[in-house]
Amino acid sequence: AQTVTQSQPEMSVQEAETVTLSCTYDTSESDYYLFWYKQPPSRQMILVIRQEAYKQQNATENRFSVNFQKAAKSFSLKISDSQLGDAAMYFCAYRSAQTSGSRLTFGEGTQLTVNP
Amino acid sequence: EAGVVQSPRYKIIEKKQPVAFWCNPISGHNTLYWYLQNLGQGPELLIRYENEEAVDDSQLPKDRFSAERLKGVDSTLKIQPAELGDSAVYLCASSQYTNQETQYFGPGTRLLVL
């Protein structure tokens, strides 16, 4: 079974600074997808960024980028120019590519605080 | 395009009472998921539907939980009877039936069992 681990329960960053959230995972599969979701106090899970394991290039979405290290099974999220609206719980998630529509396996989450 | 819709947003009930949650997925999305999220944890899958068929319900506590997705669109998740430990957020998500699918989540239903 796949597992996802987020070793940082809480992180904080100053507004306009950069912060990196860590995620490691365990799998025996070679083809899969990785995601970062953001969950503000409203509890809505919002997709931040997605990475396909077969792609060597790291995904980027505006101020959000990932450092995907497949051999190390590491998938960190970098938030540049942090904004107050980035404050939320961030979840790393894994999904197998073997079965279409298969379940997401989530980590425990990292609570990000952005200080003005 | 409208997102995943869930209702109610909040529900407070007494233990042993029944409760039902409703989800309307994004139009055109064939796959629908119900996740359970306990406080301070990541969501865990309860059941996955592909059209009308429940294809993964291995984590659904079938003694008290049931779900249906009639006509392959809307879905209802029911708990009967509710227990104190069922207090959590129930999230619905949907995705297109493709190899590039991403799951999009609704706002969730927060259940409190007293």
Tab-separated table of C-alpha atoms in Angstrom:
chain	number	residue	atom	x	y	z
A	1	ALA	CA	0.000	0.000	0.000
A	2	GLN	CA	1.124	3.512	-0.706
A	3	THR	CA	1.847	5.940	2.103
A	4	VAL	CA	2.391	9.690	2.130
A	5	THR	CA	4.288	11.455	4.895
A	6	GLN	CA	4.407	15.148	5.691
A	7	SER	CA	6.929	15.636	8.457
A	8	GLN	CA	6.125	19.295	9.163
A	9	PRO	CA	2.841	19.662	11.091
A	10	GLU	CA	3.248	23.457	11.096
A	11	MET	CA	5.234	26.006	9.111
A	12	SER	CA	5.304	29.776	9.119
A	13	VAL	CA	6.586	32.348	6.651
A	14	GLN	CA	6.779	36.108	6.408
A	15	GLU	CA	4.680	37.760	3.765
A	16	ALA	CA	6.589	38.056	0.459
A	17	GLU	CA	9.108	35.412	1.514
A	18	THR	CA	9.546	31.877	0.194
A	19	VAL	CA	8.616	28.685	2.017
A	20	THR	CA	9.057	25.015	1.171
A	21	LEU	CA	6.737	22.272	2.385
A	22	SER	CA	8.067	18.714	2.453
A	23	CYS	CA	6.424	15.479	1.380
A	24	THR	CA	7.750	11.958	0.980
A	25	TYR	CA	5.905	8.915	-0.237
A	26	ASP	CA	6.357	5.209	-0.490
A	27	THR	CA	5.298	3.162	-3.499
A	28	SER	CA	6.460	0.248	-5.595
A	29	GLU	CA	4.800	1.622	-8.703
A	30	SER	CA	6.614	3.482	-11.461
A	31	ASP	CA	3.688	5.441	-12.855
A	32	TYR	CA	1.611	7.674	-10.621
A	33	TYR	CA	0.454	11.210	-9.967
A	34	LEU	CA	1.287	13.548	-7.106
A	35	PHE	CA	-0.745	16.505	-5.950
A	36	TRP	CA	-0.688	19.366	-3.525
A	37	TYR	CA	-4.067	20.488	-2.240
A	38	LYS	CA	-4.794	23.553	-0.130
A	39	GLN	CA	-7.530	23.511	2.496
A	40	PRO	CA	-8.450	26.884	4.025
A	41	PRO	CA	-10.705	27.142	7.102
A	42	SER	CA	-13.732	26.786	4.824
A	43	ARG	CA	-12.621	23.129	4.437
A	44	GLN	CA	-12.815	23.224	0.619
A	45	MET	CA	-9.947	21.225	-0.871
A	46	ILE	CA	-8.403	23.289	-3.658
A	47	LEU	CA	-5.931	21.829	-6.133
A	48	VAL	CA	-2.657	23.758	-6.078
A	49	ILE	CA	-0.435	21.760	-8.392
A	50	ARG	CA	-0.109	18.345	-10.016
A	51	GLN	CA	2.881	16.295	-11.156
A	52	GLU	CA	2.966	13.243	-13.387
A	53	ALA	CA	5.677	10.794	-12.342
A	54	TYR	CA	6.760	10.121	-15.944
A	55	LYS	CA	7.611	13.782	-16.444
A	56	GLN	CA	11.091	14.839	-15.400
A	57	GLN	CA	10.244	18.526	-15.534
A	58	ASN	CA	8.978	19.979	-12.280
A	59	ALA	CA	5.478	21.417	-12.421
A	60	THR	CA	4.925	25.119	-11.840
A	61	GLU	CA	1.777	27.195	-11.356
A	62	ASN	CA	2.502	30.892	-10.970
A	63	ARG	CA	4.044	31.285	-7.487
A	64	PHE	CA	3.848	27.566	-6.757
A	65	SER	CA	6.435	25.062	-7.901
A	66	VAL	CA	7.481	21.576	-6.922
A	67	ASN	CA	10.777	19.769	-6.530
A	68	PHE	CA	10.033	16.217	-7.649
A	69	GLN	CA	12.783	13.718	-6.852
A	70	LYS	CA	11.485	10.359	-8.097
A	71	ALA	CA	14.411	8.244	-6.922
A	72	ALA	CA	14.217	9.758	-3.453
A	73	LYS	CA	10.397	9.625	-3.497
A	74	SER	CA	10.258	13.250	-2.480
A	75	PHE	CA	7.771	15.879	-3.616
A	76	SER	CA	8.185	19.298	-1.995
A	77	LEU	CA	6.119	22.416	-2.642
A	78	LYS	CA	7.746	25.843	-2.885
A	79	ILE	CA	5.610	28.931	-2.447
A	80	SER	CA	7.293	32.112	-3.613
A	81	ASP	CA	6.274	35.654	-2.671
A	82	SER	CA	3.957	34.309	0.031
A	83	GLN	CA	0.659	36.093	0.457
A	84	LEU	CA	-1.730	36.249	3.393
A	85	GLY	CA	-4.225	34.256	1.353
A	86	ASP	CA	-1.804	31.348	1.178
A	87	ALA	CA	-2.425	30.591	4.834
A	88	ALA	CA	-4.109	27.188	4.979
A	89	MET	CA	-3.578	23.498	5.580
A	90	TYR	CA	-1.625	21.929	2.729
A	91	PHE	CA	-1.993	18.270	1.861
A	92	CYS	CA	0.275	16.188	-0.315
A	93	ALA	CA	-1.516	13.359	-2.112
A	94	TYR	CA	-0.640	10.322	-4.228
A	95	ARG	CA	-2.693	8.535	-6.853
A	96	SER	CA	-1.782	5.433	-8.781
A	97	ALA	CA	-1.908	5.646	-12.568
A	98	GLN	CA	-2.672	1.935	-12.863
A	99	THR	CA	-6.395	2.216	-12.283
A	100	SER	CA	-8.349	5.094	-13.675
A	101	GLY	CA	-10.122	7.019	-10.937
A	102	SER	CA	-8.282	5.320	-8.127
A	103	ARG	CA	-8.265	6.811	-4.668
A	104	LEU	CA	-6.093	9.645	-3.467
A	105	THR	CA	-3.844	8.833	-0.531
A	106	PHE	CA	-3.233	11.936	1.554
A	107	GLY	CA	-0.533	12.911	4.005
A	108	GLU	CA	-1.287	14.305	7.427
A	109	GLY	CA	-1.087	17.907	6.293
A	110	THR	CA	1.059	20.961	7.050
A	111	GLN	CA	-0.551	24.030	8.581
A	112	LEU	CA	0.971	27.114	6.949
A	113	THR	CA	0.826	30.481	8.697
A	114	VAL	CA	1.717	33.653	6.794
A	115	ASN	CA	2.833	36.516	8.995
A	116	PRO	CA	2.293	40.108	7.812
B	1	GLU	CA	-18.580	25.991	-14.800
B	2	ALA	CA	-20.165	25.072	-11.485
B	3	GLY	CA	-18.064	23.090	-9.054
B	4	VAL	CA	-19.012	20.132	-6.899
B	5	VAL	CA	-22.045	20.986	-4.798
B	6	GLN	CA	-22.724	19.488	-1.392
B	7	SER	CA	-25.518	19.933	1.099
B	8	PRO	CA	-26.038	20.526	3.878
B	9	ARG	CA	-22.856	22.382	4.817
B	10	TYR	CA	-23.372	21.715	8.509
B	11	LYS	CA	-25.413	19.157	10.407
B	12	ILE	CA	-25.857	18.602	14.116
B	13	ILE	CA	-27.674	15.493	15.264
B	14	GLU	CA	-27.981	13.346	18.336
B	15	LYS	CA	-26.415	9.918	18.417
B	16	LYS	CA	-28.490	7.060	17.060
B	17	GLN	CA	-30.267	9.412	14.660
B	18	PRO	CA	-29.998	8.966	10.881
B	19	VAL	CA	-28.346	11.542	8.643
B	20	ALA	CA	-27.911	11.957	4.899
B	21	PHE	CA	-25.541	14.001	2.776
B	22	TRP	CA	-26.063	14.969	-0.839
B	23	CYS	CA	-23.534	15.606	-3.597
B	24	ASN	CA	-23.880	16.902	-7.156
B	25	PRO	CA	-20.665	16.447	-9.157
B	26	ILE	CA	-19.268	18.634	-11.904
B	27	SER	CA	-21.241	18.173	-15.095
B	28	GLY	CA	-19.789	15.448	-17.269
B	29	HIS	CA	-17.733	13.845	-14.503
B	30	ASN	CA	-18.332	10.108	-14.466
B	31	THR	CA	-16.433	9.283	-11.299
B	32	LEU	CA	-17.627	10.358	-7.873
B	33	TYR	CA	-15.883	9.915	-4.530
B	34	TRP	CA	-16.905	10.237	-0.898
B	35	TYR	CA	-14.095	10.950	1.543
B	36	LEU	CA	-14.119	11.150	5.326
B	37	GLN	CA	-11.879	13.691	7.005
B	38	ASN	CA	-11.344	13.500	10.736
B	39	LEU	CA	-10.052	16.545	12.580
B	40	GLY	CA	-6.351	17.133	11.982
B	41	GLN	CA	-6.034	14.383	9.376
B	42	GLY	CA	-6.079	13.999	5.635
B	43	PRO	CA	-9.190	12.693	3.890
B	44	GLU	CA	-9.701	8.957	3.469
B	45	LEU	CA	-11.800	7.369	0.762
B	46	LEU	CA	-15.108	5.818	1.764
B	47	ILE	CA	-16.494	4.888	-1.629
B	48	ARG	CA	-15.883	5.524	-5.324
B	49	TYR	CA	-18.478	5.366	-8.078
B	50	GLU	CA	-17.948	5.027	-11.794
B	51	ASN	CA	-21.290	6.091	-13.218
B	52	GLU	CA	-23.871	4.143	-11.179
B	53	GLU	CA	-21.489	1.394	-10.066
B	54	ALA	CA	-19.706	1.415	-6.717
B	55	VAL	CA	-16.274	0.137	-7.755
B	56	ASP	CA	-14.388	0.708	-4.493
B	57	ASP	CA	-16.280	0.556	-1.210
B	58	SER	CA	-13.738	-1.403	0.792
B	59	GLN	CA	-13.413	1.369	3.407
B	60	LEU	CA	-17.148	1.963	3.855
B	61	PRO	CA	-18.481	0.705	7.226
B	62	LYS	CA	-21.392	-1.152	5.745
B	63	ASP	CA	-23.110	-1.869	9.036
B	64	ARG	CA	-24.158	1.767	9.350
B	65	PHE	CA	-23.111	3.564	6.173
B	66	SER	CA	-24.781	3.316	2.795
B	67	ALA	CA	-24.501	5.244	-0.431
B	68	GLU	CA	-26.220	5.430	-3.764
B	69	ARG	CA	-25.728	7.178	-7.058
B	70	LEU	CA	-28.896	6.842	-9.044
B	71	LYS	CA	-28.681	7.662	-12.757
B	72	GLY	CA	-24.943	8.167	-12.418
B	73	VAL	CA	-25.141	11.822	-11.406
B	74	ASP	CA	-26.115	12.901	-7.874
B	75	SER	CA	-25.109	10.809	-4.900
B	76	THR	CA	-26.353	10.404	-1.342
B	77	LEU	CA	-24.350	9.123	1.613
B	78	LYS	CA	-26.327	7.945	4.623
B	79	ILE	CA	-25.431	7.025	8.183
B	80	GLN	CA	-27.896	5.091	10.309
B	81	PRO	CA	-27.581	5.130	13.254
B	82	ALA	CA	-24.975	7.847	13.783
B	83	GLU	CA	-22.357	7.433	16.507
B	84	LEU	CA	-20.283	10.028	18.341
B	85	GLY	CA	-17.198	8.943	16.382
B	86	ASP	CA	-18.867	9.850	13.099
B	87	SER	CA	-18.320	13.544	13.810
B	88	ALA	CA	-16.126	14.648	10.927
B	89	VAL	CA	-16.168	16.394	7.572
B	90	TYR	CA	-17.588	14.424	4.658
B	91	LEU	CA	-16.107	15.476	1.337
B	92	CYS	CA	-17.419	14.689	-2.102
B	93	ALA	CA	-15.173	14.840	-5.157
B	94	SER	CA	-15.557	14.122	-8.844
B	95	SER	CA	-13.342	13.529	-11.858
B	96	GLN	CA	-13.661	12.816	-15.542
B	97	TYR	CA	-13.184	9.239	-16.595
B	98	THR	CA	-9.851	9.799	-18.331
B	99	ASN	CA	-6.225	9.006	-17.677
B	100	GLN	CA	-5.542	12.660	-16.989
B	101	GLU	CA	-8.107	12.987	-14.285
B	102	THR	CA	-7.796	15.303	-11.356
B	103	GLN	CA	-10.243	15.087	-8.494
B	104	TYR	CA	-12.152	18.264	-7.689
B	105	PHE	CA	-13.668	18.608	-4.255
B	106	GLY	CA	-16.845	20.102	-2.927
B	107	PRO	CA	-17.004	22.288	0.191
B	108	GLY	CA	-17.816	19.342	2.446
B	109	THR	CA	-20.457	18.661	5.074
B	110	ARG	CA	-19.382	19.115	8.672
B	111	LEU	CA	-21.208	16.636	10.909
B	112	LEU	CA	-21.399	16.914	14.677
B	113	VAL	CA	-22.954	14.032	16.576
B	114	LEU	CA	-23.966	14.846	20.151
